[in-house]
Coordinates of C-alpha atoms in Angstrom, one line a residue:
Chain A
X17 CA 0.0 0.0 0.0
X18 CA 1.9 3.8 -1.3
X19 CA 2.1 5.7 1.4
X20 CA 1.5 9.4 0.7
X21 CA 4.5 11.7 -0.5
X22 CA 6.2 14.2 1.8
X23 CA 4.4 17.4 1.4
X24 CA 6.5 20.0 -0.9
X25 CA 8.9 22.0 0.3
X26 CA 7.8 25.4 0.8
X27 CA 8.3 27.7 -1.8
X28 CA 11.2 30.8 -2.2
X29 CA 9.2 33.9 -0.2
X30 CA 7.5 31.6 2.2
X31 CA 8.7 32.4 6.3
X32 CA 9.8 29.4 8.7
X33 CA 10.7 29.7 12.0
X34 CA 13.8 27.2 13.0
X35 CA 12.7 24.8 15.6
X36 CA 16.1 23.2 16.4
X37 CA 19.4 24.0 16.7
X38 CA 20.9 27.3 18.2
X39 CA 19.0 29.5 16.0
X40 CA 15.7 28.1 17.7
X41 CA 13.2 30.8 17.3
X42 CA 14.4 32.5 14.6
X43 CA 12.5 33.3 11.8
X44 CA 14.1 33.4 7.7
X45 CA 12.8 34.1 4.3
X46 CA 12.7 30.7 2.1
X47 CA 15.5 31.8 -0.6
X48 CA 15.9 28.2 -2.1
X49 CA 16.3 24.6 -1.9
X50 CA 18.6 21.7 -1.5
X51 CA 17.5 18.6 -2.5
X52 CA 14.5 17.7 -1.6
X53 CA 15.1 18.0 2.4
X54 CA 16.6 21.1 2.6
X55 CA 15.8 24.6 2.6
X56 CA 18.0 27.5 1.9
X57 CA 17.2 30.3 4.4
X58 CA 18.6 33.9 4.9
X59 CA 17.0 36.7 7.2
X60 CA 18.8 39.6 5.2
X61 CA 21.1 40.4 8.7
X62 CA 23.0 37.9 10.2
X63 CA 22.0 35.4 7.1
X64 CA 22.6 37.3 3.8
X65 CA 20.7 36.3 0.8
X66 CA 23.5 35.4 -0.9
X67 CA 25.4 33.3 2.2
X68 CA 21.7 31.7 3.3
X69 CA 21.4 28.8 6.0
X70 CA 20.9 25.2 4.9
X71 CA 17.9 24.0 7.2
X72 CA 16.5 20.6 7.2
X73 CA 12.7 20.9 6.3
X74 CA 12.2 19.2 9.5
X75 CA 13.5 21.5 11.9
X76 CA 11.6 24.5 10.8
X77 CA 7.6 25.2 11.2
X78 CA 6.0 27.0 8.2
X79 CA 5.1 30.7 9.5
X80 CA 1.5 31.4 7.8
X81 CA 2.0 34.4 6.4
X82 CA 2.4 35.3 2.9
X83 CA 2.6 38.5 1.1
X84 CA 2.4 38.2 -2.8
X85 CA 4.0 41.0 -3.9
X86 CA 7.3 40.3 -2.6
X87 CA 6.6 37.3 -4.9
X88 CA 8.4 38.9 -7.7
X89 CA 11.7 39.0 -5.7
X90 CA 11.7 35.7 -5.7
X91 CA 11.6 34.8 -9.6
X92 CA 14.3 36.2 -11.0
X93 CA 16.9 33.3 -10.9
X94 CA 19.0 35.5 -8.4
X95 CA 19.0 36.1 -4.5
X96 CA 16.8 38.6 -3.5
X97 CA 17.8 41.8 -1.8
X98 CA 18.7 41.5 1.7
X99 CA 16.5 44.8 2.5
X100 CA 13.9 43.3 0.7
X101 CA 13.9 40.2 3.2
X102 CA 14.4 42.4 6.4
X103 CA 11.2 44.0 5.2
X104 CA 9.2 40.8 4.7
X105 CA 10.0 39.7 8.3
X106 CA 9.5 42.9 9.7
X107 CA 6.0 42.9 8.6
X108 CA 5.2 39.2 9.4
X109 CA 6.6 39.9 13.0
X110 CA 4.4 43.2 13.0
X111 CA 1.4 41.2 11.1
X112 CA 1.1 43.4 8.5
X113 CA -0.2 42.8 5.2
X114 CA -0.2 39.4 3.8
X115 CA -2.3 36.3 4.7
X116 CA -2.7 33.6 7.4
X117 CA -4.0 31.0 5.1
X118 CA -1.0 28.7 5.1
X119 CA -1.3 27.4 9.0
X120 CA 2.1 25.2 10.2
X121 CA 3.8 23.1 8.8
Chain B
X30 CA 13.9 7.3 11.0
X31 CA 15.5 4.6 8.8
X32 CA 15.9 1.4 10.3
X33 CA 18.0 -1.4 9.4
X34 CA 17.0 -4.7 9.9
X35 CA 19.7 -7.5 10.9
X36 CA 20.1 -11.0 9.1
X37 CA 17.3 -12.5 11.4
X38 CA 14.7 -9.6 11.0
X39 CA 14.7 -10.3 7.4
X40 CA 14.7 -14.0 7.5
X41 CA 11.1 -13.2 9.6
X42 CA 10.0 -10.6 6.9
X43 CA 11.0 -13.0 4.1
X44 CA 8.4 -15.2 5.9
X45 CA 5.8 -12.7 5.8
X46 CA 6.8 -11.6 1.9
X47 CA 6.2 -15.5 0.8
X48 CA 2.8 -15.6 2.4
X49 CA 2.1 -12.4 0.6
X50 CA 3.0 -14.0 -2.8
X51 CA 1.2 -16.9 -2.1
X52 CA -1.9 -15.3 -1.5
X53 CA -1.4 -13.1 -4.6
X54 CA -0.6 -16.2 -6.9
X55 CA -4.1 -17.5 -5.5
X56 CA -5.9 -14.5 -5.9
X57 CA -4.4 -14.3 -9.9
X58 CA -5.8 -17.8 -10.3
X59 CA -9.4 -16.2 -9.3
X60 CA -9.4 -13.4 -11.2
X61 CA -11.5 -13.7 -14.3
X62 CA -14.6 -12.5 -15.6
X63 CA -18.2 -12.8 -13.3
X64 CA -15.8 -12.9 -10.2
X65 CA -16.8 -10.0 -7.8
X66 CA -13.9 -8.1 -6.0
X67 CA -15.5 -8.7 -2.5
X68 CA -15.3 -12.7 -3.0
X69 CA -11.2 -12.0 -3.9
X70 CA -11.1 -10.1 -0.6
X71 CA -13.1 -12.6 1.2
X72 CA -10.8 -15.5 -0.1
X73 CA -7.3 -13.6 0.8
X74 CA -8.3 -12.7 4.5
X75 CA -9.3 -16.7 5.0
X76 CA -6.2 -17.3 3.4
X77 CA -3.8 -15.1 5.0
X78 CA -5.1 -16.0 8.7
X79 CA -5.5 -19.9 8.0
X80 CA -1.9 -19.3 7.7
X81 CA -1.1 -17.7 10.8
X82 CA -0.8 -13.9 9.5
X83 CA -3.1 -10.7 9.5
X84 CA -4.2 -9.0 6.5
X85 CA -1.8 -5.7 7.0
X86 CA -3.9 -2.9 6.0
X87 CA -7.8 -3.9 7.6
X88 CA -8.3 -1.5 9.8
X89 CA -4.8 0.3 8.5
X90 CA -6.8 4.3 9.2
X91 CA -9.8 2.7 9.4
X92 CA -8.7 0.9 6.0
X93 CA -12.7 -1.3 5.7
X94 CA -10.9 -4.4 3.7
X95 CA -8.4 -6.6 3.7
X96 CA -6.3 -6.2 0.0
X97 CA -6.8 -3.2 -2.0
X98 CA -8.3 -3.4 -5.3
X99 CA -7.9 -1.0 -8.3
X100 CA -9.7 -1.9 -11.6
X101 CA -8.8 0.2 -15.1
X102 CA -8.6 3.9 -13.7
X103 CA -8.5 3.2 -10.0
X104 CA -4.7 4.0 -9.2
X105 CA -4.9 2.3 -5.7
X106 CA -6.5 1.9 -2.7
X107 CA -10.0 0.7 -4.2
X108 CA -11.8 -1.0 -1.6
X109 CA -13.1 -4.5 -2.7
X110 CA -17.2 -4.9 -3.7
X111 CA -20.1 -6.1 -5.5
X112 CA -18.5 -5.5 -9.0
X113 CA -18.2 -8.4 -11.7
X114 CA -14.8 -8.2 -13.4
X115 CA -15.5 -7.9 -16.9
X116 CA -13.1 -9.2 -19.8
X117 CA -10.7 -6.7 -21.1
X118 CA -10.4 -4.9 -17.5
X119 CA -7.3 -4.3 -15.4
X120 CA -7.5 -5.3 -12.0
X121 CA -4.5 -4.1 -9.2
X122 CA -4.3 -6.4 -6.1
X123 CA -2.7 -4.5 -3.3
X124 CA -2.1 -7.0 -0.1
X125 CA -0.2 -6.6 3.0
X126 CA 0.4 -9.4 5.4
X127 CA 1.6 -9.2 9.0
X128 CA 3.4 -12.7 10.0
X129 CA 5.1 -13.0 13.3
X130 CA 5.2 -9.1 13.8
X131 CA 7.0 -8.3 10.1
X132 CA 5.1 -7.2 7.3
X133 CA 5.1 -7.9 3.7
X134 CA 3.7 -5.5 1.1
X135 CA 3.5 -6.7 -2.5
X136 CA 1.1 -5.6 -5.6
X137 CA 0.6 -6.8 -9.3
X138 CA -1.8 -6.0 -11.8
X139 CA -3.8 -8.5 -13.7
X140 CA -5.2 -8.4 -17.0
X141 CA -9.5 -9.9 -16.6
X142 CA -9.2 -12.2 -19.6
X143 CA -7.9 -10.6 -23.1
X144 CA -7.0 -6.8 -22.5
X145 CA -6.7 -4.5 -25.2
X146 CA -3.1 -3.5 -26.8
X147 CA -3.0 -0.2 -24.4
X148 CA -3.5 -2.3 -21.0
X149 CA -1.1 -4.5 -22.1
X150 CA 1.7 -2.4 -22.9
X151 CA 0.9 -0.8 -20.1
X152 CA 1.1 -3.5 -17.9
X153 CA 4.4 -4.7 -19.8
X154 CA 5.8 -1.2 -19.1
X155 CA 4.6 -0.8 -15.3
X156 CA 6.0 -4.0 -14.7
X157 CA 9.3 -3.5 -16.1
X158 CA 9.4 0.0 -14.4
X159 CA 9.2 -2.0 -11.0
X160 CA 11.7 -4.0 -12.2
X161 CA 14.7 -1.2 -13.6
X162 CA 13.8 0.4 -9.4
X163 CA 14.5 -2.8 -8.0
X164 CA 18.1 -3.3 -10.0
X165 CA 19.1 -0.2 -8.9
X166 CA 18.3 -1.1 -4.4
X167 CA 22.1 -1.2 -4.2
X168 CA 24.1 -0.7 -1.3
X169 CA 26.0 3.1 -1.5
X170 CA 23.2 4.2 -3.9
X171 CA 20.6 6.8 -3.6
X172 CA 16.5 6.2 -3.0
X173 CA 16.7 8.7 -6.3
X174 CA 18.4 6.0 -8.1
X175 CA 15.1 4.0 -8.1
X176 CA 12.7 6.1 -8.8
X177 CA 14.5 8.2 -11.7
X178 CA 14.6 4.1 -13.3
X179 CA 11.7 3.4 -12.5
X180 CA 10.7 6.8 -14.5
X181 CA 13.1 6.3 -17.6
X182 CA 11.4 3.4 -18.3
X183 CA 7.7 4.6 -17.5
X184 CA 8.3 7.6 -19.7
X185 CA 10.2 5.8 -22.2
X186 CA 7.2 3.5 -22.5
X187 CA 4.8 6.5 -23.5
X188 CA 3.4 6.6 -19.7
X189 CA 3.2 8.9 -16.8
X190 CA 4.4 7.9 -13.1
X191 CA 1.7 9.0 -10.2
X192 CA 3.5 11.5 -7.7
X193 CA 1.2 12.1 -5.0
X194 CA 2.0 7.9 -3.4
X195 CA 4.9 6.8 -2.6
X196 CA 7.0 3.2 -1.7
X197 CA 8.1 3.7 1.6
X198 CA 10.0 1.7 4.3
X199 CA 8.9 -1.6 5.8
X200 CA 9.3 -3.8 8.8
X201 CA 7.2 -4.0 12.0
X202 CA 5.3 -1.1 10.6
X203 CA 3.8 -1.1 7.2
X204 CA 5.1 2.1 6.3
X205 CA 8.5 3.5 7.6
X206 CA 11.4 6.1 6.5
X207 CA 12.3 6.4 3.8
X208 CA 9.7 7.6 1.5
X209 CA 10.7 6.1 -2.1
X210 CA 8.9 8.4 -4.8
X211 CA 9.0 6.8 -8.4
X212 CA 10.2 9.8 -10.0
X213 CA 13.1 12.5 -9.8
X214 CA 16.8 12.8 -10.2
X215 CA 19.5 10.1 -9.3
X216 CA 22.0 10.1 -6.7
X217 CA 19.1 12.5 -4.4
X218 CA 17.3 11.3 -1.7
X219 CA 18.6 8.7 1.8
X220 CA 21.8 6.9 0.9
X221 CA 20.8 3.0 0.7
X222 CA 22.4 0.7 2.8
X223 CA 22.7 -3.1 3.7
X224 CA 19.9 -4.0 6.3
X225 CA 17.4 -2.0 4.8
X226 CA 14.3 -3.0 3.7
X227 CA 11.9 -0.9 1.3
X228 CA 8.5 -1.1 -0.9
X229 CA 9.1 -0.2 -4.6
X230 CA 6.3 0.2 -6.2
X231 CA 5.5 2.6 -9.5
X232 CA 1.9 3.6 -10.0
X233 CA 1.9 4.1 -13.7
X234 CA -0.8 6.0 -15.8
X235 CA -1.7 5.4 -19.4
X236 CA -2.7 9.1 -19.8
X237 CA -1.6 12.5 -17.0
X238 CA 0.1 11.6 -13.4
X239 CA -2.7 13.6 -11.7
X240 CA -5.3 11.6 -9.5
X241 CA -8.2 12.4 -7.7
X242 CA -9.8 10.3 -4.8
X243 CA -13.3 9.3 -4.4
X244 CA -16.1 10.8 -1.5
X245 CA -15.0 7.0 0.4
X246 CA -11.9 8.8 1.3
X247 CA -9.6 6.1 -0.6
X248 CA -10.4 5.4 -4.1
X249 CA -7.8 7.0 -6.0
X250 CA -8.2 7.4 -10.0
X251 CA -6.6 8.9 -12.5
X252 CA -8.2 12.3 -12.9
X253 CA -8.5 12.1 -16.6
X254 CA -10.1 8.3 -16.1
X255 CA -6.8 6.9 -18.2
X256 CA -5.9 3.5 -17.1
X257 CA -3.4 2.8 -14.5
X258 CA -0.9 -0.2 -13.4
X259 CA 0.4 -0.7 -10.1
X260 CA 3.1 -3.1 -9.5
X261 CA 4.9 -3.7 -6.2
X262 CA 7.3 -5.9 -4.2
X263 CA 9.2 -5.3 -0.3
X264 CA 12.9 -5.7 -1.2
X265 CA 16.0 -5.7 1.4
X266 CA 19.3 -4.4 0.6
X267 CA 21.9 -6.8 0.7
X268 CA 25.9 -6.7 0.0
X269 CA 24.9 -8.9 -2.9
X270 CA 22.3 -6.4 -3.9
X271 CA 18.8 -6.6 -3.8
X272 CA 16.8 -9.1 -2.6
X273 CA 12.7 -9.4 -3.3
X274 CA 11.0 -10.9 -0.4
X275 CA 7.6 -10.9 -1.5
X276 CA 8.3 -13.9 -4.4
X277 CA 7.7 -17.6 -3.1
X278 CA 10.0 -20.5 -4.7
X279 CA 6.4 -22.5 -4.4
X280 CA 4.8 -21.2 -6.8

């Protein structure tokens, strides 16, 4: 009997929250992946954009906010701007704008 | 979680993998026809606990049946009933057995009768797909060395692999780490090592990889009603390479 397939990874321009390690608690921008277990992760401060954090998928929680018009920062084949993520996390820590759709992970 | 199994572990699930074949080589002698899918499921649960297992997946989340059952466009998890097989159809057999606390996991698709040139090529293909996964269970190999096989030769074939179901782990528990899609790149995914023991098993479509499921909450068909082949055996990795449990030298 299949058993189901992990749910995706979440997306470039999603927010997680790390739930291990020493950066427990901390929240990052989505900037890419690795593989299919890994997510690349920057905050725009301590984790540029274009120096992100490799995080496995399971020790972060899906924040459930999303803004779509950062959305475009996010397709362009490069690393977004690291002003650009300070802003998104600023505003999901603030709970501005976006939506609450997405739930945990 | 992976975890490995020792040299007497398998020797128990190989125990529980022969049952499972032996039940499926009875239930392919049934299939034909008139035959309802209930009576097949009514026959493999007698058979299976007359021989001192438990059919794996009744009651698996409330799970109503003993096999699973998937005629033409059912992908998997159809639950056996009052249908008559009807020449020309496809019918997947999904069964699980629990013997001595191991379980074995095994699937095969039988053509009802004469099938048409598509369900046979598709069978041909899906079966061969299993096949090119299982050659490439190697120690020091990647789970994305099966499924990007088992993919070559689906696509090759003209045919699309589902995505949304996996093969998985198995052991005590039906389904453990790792998940084992049947798609994707090579060298990605767990490394593969001697001890453990996984369920390969590509769930291909005639027409588009999408499925839907059905109000029962488990009836999953392709969402384009294409036909679909799902083919299946639990295989440990050995140093000698892979080994299928679910085949009995009986029959």
């Amino acid at each position: 009997m299949p058993g189901d397939a992990p749910p995706p990874l979440p997306p470039p321009g999603r927010v997680v929250r790390s739930t291990a390690g020493r950066d427990r608690g901390t929240m990052y921008v989505v900037v890419g992946h690795e593989g299919d277990r890994y997510l690349l992760v920057a905050d725009g401060r301590t984790r540029p954009a274009r120096r992100p954090k490799k995080k496995n998928r399971r020790h972060v929680e899906l924040v459930g906010w999303h803004d779509a018009r950062y959305d475009g920062h996010f397709t362009r084949g490069r690393p977004p701007a690291d002003e650009v993520l300070r802003e998104m996390l600023s505003a999901c820590q603030a709970g501005e704008g976006g939506t609450t759709s997405d739930g945990a992970q | 979680m992976i975890i490995l199994k020792s040299r007497r572990e398998i020797e128990r699930m190989r125990q529980a993998g022969r049952l499972v074949a032996r039940v499926l080589a009875e239930l392919g002698r049934r299939v034909r026809p008139g035959v309802t899918t209930a009576e097949l499921a009514s026959f493999a649960e007698e058979f299976i606990v007359r021989h001192g297992g438990y059919p794996t997946f009744k009651g698996y989340r409330g799970f109503p049946a003993p096999i699973c059952v998937a005629p033409n466009d059912v992908v998997i998890h159809g639950i056996p009933g009052p249908e008559r097989l009807r020449e020309g159809d496809i019918l997947g057999i999904d069964v699980g057995v629990t013997l001595d606390g191991y379980v074995g996991d095994r699937a095969h698709t039988f053509p009802v009768g004469e099938v048409g040139e598509l369900g046979r090529r598709l069978l041909e293909a899906a079966e061969a797909s299993l096949a090119a996964g299982i050659a490439k269970a190697l120690p020091g190999g990647r789970v994305g060395d099966i499924g990007a096989a088992v993919e070559r030769v689906a696509r090759e074939a003209g045919f699309s692999v589902v995505r949304e179901y996996v093969g998985h782990g198995v052991g005590r528990a039906m389904h453990e780490e790792p998940s084992v899609p049947n798609f994707g790149p090579p060298g990605r995914g767990p490394l593969l090592k001697e001890g453990m023991v996984i369920a390969i098993e590509p769930m291909v479509n005639a027409g588009a990889p999408e499925t839907v499921t059905d109000p029962d909450g488990w009836t999953v068909r392709t969402k384009d009603g294409s036909l679909s082949a799902h083919f299946e055996h639990t295989v440990a990795i050995t140093a000698d390479g892979p080994e299928i449990l679910t085949l009995d030298e009986a029959v």
